[in-house]
PDB file of C-alpha atoms and ligand atoms in Angstrom:
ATOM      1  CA  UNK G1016    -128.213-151.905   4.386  1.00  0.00           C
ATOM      2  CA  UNK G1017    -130.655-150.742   7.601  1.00  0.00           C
ATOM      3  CA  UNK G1018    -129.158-153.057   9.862  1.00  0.00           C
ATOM      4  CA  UNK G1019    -126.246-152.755  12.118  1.00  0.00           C
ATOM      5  CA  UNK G1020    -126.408-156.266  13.956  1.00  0.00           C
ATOM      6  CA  UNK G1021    -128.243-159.364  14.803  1.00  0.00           C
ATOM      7  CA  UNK G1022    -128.353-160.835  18.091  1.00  0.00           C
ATOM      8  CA  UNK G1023    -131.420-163.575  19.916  1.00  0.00           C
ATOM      9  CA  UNK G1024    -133.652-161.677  20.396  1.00  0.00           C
ATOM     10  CA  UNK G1025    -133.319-158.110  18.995  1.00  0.00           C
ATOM     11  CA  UNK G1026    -132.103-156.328  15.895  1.00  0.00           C
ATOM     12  CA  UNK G1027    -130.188-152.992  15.901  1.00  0.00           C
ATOM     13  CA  UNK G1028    -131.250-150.873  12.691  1.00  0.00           C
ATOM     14  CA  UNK G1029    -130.384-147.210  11.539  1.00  0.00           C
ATOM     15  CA  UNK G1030    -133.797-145.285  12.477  1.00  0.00           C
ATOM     16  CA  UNK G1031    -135.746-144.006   9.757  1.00  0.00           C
ATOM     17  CA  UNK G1032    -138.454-141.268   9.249  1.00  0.00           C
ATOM     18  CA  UNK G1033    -141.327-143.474  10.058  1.00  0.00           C
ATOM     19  CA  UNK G1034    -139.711-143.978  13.604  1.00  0.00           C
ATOM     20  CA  UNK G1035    -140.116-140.424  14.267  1.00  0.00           C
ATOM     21  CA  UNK G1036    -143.364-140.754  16.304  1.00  0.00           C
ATOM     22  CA  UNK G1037    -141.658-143.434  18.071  1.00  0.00           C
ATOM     23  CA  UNK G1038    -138.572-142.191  19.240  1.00  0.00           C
ATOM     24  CA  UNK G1039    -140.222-138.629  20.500  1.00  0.00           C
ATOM     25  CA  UNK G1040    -143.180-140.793  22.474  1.00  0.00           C
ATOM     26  CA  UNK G1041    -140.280-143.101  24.012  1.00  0.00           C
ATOM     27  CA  UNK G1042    -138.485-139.941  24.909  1.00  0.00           C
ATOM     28  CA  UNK G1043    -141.229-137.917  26.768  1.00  0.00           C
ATOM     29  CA  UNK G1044    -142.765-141.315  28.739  1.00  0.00           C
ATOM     30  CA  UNK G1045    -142.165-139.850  32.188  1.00  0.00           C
ATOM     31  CA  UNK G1046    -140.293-143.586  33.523  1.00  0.00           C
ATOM     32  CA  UNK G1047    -137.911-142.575  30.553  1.00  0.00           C
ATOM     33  CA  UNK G1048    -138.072-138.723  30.668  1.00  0.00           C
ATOM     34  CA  UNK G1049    -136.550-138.773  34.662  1.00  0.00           C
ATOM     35  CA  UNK G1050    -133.021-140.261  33.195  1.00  0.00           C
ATOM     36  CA  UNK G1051    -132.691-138.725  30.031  1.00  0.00           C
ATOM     37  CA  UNK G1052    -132.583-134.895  28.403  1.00  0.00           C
ATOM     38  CA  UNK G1053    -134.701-135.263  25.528  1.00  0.00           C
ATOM     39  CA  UNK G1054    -133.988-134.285  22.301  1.00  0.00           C
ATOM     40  CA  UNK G1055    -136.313-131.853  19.604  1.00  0.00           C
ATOM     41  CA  UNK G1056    -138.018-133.702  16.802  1.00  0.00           C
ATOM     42  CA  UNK G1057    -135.957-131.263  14.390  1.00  0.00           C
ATOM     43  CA  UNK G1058    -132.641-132.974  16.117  1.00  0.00           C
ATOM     44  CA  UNK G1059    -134.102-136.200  15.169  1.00  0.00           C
ATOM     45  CA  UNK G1060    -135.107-135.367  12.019  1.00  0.00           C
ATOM     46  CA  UNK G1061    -131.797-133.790  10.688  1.00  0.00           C
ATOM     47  CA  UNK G1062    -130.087-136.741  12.480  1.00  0.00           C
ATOM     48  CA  UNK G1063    -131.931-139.703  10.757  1.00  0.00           C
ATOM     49  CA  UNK G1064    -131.931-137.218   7.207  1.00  0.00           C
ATOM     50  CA  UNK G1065    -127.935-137.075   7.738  1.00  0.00           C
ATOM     51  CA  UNK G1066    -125.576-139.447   6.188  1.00  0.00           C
ATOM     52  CA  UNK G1067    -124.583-141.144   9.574  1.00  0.00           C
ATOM     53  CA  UNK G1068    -121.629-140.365   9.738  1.00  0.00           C
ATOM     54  CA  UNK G1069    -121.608-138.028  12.679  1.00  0.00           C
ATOM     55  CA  UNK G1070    -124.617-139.359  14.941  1.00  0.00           C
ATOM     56  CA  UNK G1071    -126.735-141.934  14.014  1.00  0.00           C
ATOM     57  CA  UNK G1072    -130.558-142.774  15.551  1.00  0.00           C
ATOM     58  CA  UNK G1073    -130.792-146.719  15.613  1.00  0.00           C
ATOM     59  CA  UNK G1074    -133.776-148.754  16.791  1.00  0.00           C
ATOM     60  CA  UNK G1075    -134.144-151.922  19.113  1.00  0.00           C
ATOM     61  CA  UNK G1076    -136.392-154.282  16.779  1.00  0.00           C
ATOM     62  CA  UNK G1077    -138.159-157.209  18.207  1.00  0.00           C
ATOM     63  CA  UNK G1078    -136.831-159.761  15.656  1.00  0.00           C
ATOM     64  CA  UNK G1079    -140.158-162.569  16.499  1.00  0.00           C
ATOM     65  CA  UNK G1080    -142.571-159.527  16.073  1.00  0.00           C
ATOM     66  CA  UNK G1081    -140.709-156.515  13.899  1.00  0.00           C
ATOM     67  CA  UNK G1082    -141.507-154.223  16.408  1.00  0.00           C
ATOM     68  CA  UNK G1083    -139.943-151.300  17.690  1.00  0.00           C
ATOM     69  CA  UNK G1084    -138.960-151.852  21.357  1.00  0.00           C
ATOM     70  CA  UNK G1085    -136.339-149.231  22.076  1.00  0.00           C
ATOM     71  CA  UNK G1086    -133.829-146.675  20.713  1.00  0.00           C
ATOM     72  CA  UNK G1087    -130.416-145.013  21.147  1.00  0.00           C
ATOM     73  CA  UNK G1088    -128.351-142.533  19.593  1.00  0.00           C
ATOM     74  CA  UNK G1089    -124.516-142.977  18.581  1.00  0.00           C
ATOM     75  CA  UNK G1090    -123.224-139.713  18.848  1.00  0.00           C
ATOM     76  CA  UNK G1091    -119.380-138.404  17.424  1.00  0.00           C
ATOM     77  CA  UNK G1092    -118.471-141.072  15.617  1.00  0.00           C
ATOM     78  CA  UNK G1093    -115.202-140.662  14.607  1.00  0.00           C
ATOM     79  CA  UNK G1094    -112.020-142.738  14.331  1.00  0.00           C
ATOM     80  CA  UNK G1095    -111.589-143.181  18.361  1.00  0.00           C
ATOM     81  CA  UNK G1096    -114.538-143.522  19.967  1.00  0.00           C
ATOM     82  CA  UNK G1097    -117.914-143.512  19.849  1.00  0.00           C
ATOM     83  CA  UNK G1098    -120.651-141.794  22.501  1.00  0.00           C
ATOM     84  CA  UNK G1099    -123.744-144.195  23.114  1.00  0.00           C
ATOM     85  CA  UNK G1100    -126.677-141.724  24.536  1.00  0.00           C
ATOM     86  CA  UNK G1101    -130.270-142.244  25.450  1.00  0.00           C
ATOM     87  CA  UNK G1102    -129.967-146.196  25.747  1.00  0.00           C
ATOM     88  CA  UNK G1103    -134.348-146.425  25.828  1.00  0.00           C
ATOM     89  CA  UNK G1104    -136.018-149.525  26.311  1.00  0.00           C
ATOM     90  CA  UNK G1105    -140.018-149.490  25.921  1.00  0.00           C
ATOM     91  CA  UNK G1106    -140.119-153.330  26.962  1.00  0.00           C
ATOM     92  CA  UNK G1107    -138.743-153.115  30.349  1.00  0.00           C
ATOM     93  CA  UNK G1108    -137.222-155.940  32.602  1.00  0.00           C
ATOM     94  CA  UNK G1109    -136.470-158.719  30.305  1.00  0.00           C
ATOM     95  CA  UNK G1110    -133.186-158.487  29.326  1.00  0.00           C
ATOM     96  CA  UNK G1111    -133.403-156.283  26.059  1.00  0.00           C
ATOM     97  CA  UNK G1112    -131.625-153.721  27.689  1.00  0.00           C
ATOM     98  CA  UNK G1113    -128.509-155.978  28.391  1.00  0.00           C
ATOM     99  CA  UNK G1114    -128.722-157.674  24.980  1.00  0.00           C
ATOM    100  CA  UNK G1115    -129.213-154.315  23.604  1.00  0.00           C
ATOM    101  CA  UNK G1116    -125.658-153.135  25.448  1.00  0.00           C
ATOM    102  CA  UNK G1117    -123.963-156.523  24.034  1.00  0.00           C
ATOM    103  CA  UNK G1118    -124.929-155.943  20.662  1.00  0.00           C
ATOM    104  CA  UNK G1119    -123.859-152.463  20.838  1.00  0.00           C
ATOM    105  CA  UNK G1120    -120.140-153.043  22.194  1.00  0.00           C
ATOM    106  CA  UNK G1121    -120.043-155.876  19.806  1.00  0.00           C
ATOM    107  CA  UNK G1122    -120.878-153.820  16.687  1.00  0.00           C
ATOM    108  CA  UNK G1123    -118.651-150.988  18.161  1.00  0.00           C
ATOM    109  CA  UNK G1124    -115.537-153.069  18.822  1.00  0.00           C
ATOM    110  CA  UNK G1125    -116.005-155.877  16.401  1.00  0.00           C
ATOM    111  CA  UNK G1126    -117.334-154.602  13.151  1.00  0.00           C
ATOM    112  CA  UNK G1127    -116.375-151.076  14.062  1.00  0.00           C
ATOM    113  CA  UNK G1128    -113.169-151.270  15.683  1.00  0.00           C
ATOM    114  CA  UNK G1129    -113.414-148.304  18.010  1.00  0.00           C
ATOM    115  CA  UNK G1130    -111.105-147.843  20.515  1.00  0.00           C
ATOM    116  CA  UNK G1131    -113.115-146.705  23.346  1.00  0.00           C
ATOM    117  CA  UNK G1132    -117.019-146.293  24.165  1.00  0.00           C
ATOM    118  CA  UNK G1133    -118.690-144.216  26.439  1.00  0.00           C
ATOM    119  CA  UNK G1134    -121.975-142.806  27.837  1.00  0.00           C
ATOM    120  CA  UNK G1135    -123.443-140.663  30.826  1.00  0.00           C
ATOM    121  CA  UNK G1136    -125.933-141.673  33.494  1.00  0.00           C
ATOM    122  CA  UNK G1137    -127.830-139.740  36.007  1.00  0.00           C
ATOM    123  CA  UNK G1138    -126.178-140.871  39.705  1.00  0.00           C
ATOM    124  CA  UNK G1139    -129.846-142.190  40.786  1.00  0.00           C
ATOM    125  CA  UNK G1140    -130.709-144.146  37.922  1.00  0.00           C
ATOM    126  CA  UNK G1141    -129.761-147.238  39.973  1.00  0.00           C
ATOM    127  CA  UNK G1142    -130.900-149.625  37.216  1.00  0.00           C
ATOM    128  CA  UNK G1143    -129.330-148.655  33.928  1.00  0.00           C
ATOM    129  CA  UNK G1144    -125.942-147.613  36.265  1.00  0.00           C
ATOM    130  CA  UNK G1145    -126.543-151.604  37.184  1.00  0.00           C
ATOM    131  CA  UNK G1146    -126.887-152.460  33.769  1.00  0.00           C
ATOM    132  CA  UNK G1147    -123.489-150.928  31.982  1.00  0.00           C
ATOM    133  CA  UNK G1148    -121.155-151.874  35.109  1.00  0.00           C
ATOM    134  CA  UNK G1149    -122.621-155.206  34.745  1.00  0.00           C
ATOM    135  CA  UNK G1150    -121.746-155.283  30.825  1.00  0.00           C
ATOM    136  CA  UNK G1151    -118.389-154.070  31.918  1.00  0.00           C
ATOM    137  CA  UNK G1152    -118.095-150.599  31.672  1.00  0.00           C
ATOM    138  CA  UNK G1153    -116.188-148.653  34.196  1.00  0.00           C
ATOM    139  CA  UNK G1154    -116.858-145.532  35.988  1.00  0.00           C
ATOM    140  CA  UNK G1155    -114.482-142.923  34.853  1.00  0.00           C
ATOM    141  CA  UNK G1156    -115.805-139.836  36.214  1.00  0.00           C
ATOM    142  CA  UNK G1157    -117.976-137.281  37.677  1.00  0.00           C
ATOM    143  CA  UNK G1158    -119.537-134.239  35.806  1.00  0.00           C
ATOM    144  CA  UNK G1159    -120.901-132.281  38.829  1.00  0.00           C
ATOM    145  CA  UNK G1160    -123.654-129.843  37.975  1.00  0.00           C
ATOM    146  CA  UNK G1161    -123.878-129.912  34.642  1.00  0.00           C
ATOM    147  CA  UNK G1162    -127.414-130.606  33.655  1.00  0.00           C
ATOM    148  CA  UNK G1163    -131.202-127.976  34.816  1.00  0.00           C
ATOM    149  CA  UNK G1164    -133.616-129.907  35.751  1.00  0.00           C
ATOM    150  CA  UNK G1165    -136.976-128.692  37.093  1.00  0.00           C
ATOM    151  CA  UNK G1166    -134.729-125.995  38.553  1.00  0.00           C
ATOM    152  CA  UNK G1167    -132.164-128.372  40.011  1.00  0.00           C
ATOM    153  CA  UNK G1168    -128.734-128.834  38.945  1.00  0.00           C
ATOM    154  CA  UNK G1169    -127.799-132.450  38.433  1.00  0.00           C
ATOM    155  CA  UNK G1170    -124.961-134.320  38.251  1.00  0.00           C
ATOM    156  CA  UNK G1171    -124.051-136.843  35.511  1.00  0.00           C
ATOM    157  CA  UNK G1172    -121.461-140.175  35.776  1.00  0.00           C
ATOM    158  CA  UNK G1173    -119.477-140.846  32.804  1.00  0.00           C
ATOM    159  CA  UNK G1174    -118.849-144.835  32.069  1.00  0.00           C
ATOM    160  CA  UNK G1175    -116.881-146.426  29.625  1.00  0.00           C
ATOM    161  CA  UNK G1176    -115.238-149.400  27.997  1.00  0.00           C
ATOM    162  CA  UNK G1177    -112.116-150.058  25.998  1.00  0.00           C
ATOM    163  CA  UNK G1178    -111.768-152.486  23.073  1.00  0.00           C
ATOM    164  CA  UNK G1179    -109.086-154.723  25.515  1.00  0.00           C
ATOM    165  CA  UNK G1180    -111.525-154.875  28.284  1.00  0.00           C
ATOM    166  CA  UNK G1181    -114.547-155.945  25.539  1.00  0.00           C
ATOM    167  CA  UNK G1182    -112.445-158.561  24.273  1.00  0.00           C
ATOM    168  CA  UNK G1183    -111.084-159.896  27.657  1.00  0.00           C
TER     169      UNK G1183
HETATM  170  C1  COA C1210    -132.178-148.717  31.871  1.00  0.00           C
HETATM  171  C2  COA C1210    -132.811-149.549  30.785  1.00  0.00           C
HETATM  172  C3  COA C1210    -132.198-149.177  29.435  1.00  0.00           C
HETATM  173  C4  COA C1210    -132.496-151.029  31.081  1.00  0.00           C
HETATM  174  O1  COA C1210    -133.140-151.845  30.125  1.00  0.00           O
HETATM  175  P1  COA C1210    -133.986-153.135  30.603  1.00  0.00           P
HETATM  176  O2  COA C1210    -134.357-153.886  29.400  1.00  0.00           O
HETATM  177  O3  COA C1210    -135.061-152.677  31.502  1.00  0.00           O
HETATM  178  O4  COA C1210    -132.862-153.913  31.419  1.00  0.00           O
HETATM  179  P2  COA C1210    -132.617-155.478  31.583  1.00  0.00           P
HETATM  180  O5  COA C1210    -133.934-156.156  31.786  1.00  0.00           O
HETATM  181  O6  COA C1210    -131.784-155.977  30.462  1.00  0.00           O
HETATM  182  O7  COA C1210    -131.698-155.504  32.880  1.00  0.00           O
HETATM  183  C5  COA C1210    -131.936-154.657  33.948  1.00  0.00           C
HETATM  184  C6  COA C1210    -130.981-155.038  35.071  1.00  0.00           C
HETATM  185  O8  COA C1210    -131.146-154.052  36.096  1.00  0.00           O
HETATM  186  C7  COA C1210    -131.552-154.696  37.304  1.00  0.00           C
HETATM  187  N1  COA C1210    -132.419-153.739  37.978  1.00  0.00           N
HETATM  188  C8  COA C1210    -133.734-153.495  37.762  1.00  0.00           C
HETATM  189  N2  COA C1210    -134.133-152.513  38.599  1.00  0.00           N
HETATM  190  C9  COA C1210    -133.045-152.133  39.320  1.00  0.00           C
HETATM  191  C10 COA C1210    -132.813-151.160  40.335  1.00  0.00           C
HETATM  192  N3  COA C1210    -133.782-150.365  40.762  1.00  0.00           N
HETATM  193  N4  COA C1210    -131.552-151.036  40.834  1.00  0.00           N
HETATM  194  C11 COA C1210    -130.549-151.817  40.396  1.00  0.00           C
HETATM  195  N5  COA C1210    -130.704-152.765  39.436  1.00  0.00           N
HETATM  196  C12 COA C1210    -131.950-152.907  38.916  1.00  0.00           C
HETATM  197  C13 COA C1210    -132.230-155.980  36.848  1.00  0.00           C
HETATM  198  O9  COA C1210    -132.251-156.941  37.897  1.00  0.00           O
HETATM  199  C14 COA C1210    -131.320-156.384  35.708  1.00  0.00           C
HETATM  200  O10 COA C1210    -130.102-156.859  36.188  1.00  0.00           O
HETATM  201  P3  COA C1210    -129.694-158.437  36.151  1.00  0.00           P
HETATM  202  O11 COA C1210    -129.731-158.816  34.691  1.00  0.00           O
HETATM  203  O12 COA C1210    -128.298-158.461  36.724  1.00  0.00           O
HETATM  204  O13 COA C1210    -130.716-159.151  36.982  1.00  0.00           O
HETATM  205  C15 COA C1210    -134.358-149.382  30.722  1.00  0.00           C
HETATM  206  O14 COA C1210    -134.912-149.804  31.936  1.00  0.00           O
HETATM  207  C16 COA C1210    -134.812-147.972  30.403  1.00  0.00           C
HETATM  208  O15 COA C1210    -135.098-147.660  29.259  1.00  0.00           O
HETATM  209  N6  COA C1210    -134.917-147.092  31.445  1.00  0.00           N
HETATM  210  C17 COA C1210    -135.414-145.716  31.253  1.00  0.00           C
HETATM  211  C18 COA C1210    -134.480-144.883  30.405  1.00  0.00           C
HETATM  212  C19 COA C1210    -133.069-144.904  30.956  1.00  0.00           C
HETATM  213  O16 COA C1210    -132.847-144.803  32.150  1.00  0.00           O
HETATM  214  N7  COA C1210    -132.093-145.027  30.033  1.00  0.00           N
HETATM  215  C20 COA C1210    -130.693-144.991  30.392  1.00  0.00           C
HETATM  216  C21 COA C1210    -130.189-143.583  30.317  1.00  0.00           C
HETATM  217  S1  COA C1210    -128.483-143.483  30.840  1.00  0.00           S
END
């Protein structure tokens, strides 16, 4: 079974091969590029090729027209916690990214039972830092410097959320 979960609007669905093209184009779009560290279509590839038990490539369907409108990665899967990375949404400023976020800690805590979830964000991506604290995840750190970019070290935020705090 491809899909993960069903909300309104969108359906999360483990990526396949003919999302490929997608996922790479999403990635290098230079109003997603700025926030994110891309990863090589060989990544993808072995990723989606994998059994998903490790990382997993899932897509952001548009259930009204079947269409691909984001993507994200779940990333060391294992029987704690989960990493959510490269949250990408095509179809910007309607709410897909926040139903995309609730469907997310609902499959991870619900159907998944993980303990904790967790992602990085750049410190000037204002919106997507709106975004999580708004779906209730907490800042939890700093990771100064740890990311080149066009010569200039960066630093990253690290969020996350615990079961408790989804279900309260
Ligand atoms: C960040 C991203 C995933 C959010 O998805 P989205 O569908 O655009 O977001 P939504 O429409 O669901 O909600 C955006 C929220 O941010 C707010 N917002 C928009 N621009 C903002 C800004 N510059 N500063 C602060 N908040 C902002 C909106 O008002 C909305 O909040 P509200 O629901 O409280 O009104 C999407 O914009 C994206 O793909 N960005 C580029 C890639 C990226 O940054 N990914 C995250 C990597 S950590």
């Amino acid at each position: 079974m491809n899909t993960l979960i069903t909300g309104e609007r969108l359906k999360l669905r483990r990526a396949e091969m003919t999302d490929l093209k997608f996922i790479m184009e999403l990635q290098y779009k230079p109003e997603n590029l700025k926030f994110i560290v891309p990863f090589s279509e060989n990544f993808h590839t072995e990723i989606i090729n994998s059994d998903n038990s490790k990382n997993m490539d899932v897509i952001i369907e548009e259930i009204a027209t079947g269409a691909a409108v984001g993507y994200f990665m779940l990333c060391e899967l294992d029987d704690i916690g989960v990493e959510w990375r490269h949250v990408i949404i095509d179809k910007k400023g309607i709410g897909y990214g926040r139903e995309t976020l609730k469907l997310l800690m609902k499959w991870s805590f619900q159907v998944k039972k993980f303990h904790r979830g967790w992602l990085d964000c750049k410190t000037y991506n204002e919106r997507a830092l709106h975004l999580y604290e708004s779906c209730g995840l907490k800042r939890e750190g700093l990771i100064r410097e740890c990311i080149l970019v066009n010569g200039v070290y960066e630093d990253l935020i690290v969020l996350g959320i615990l079961d408790r705090e989804f279900r309260e």
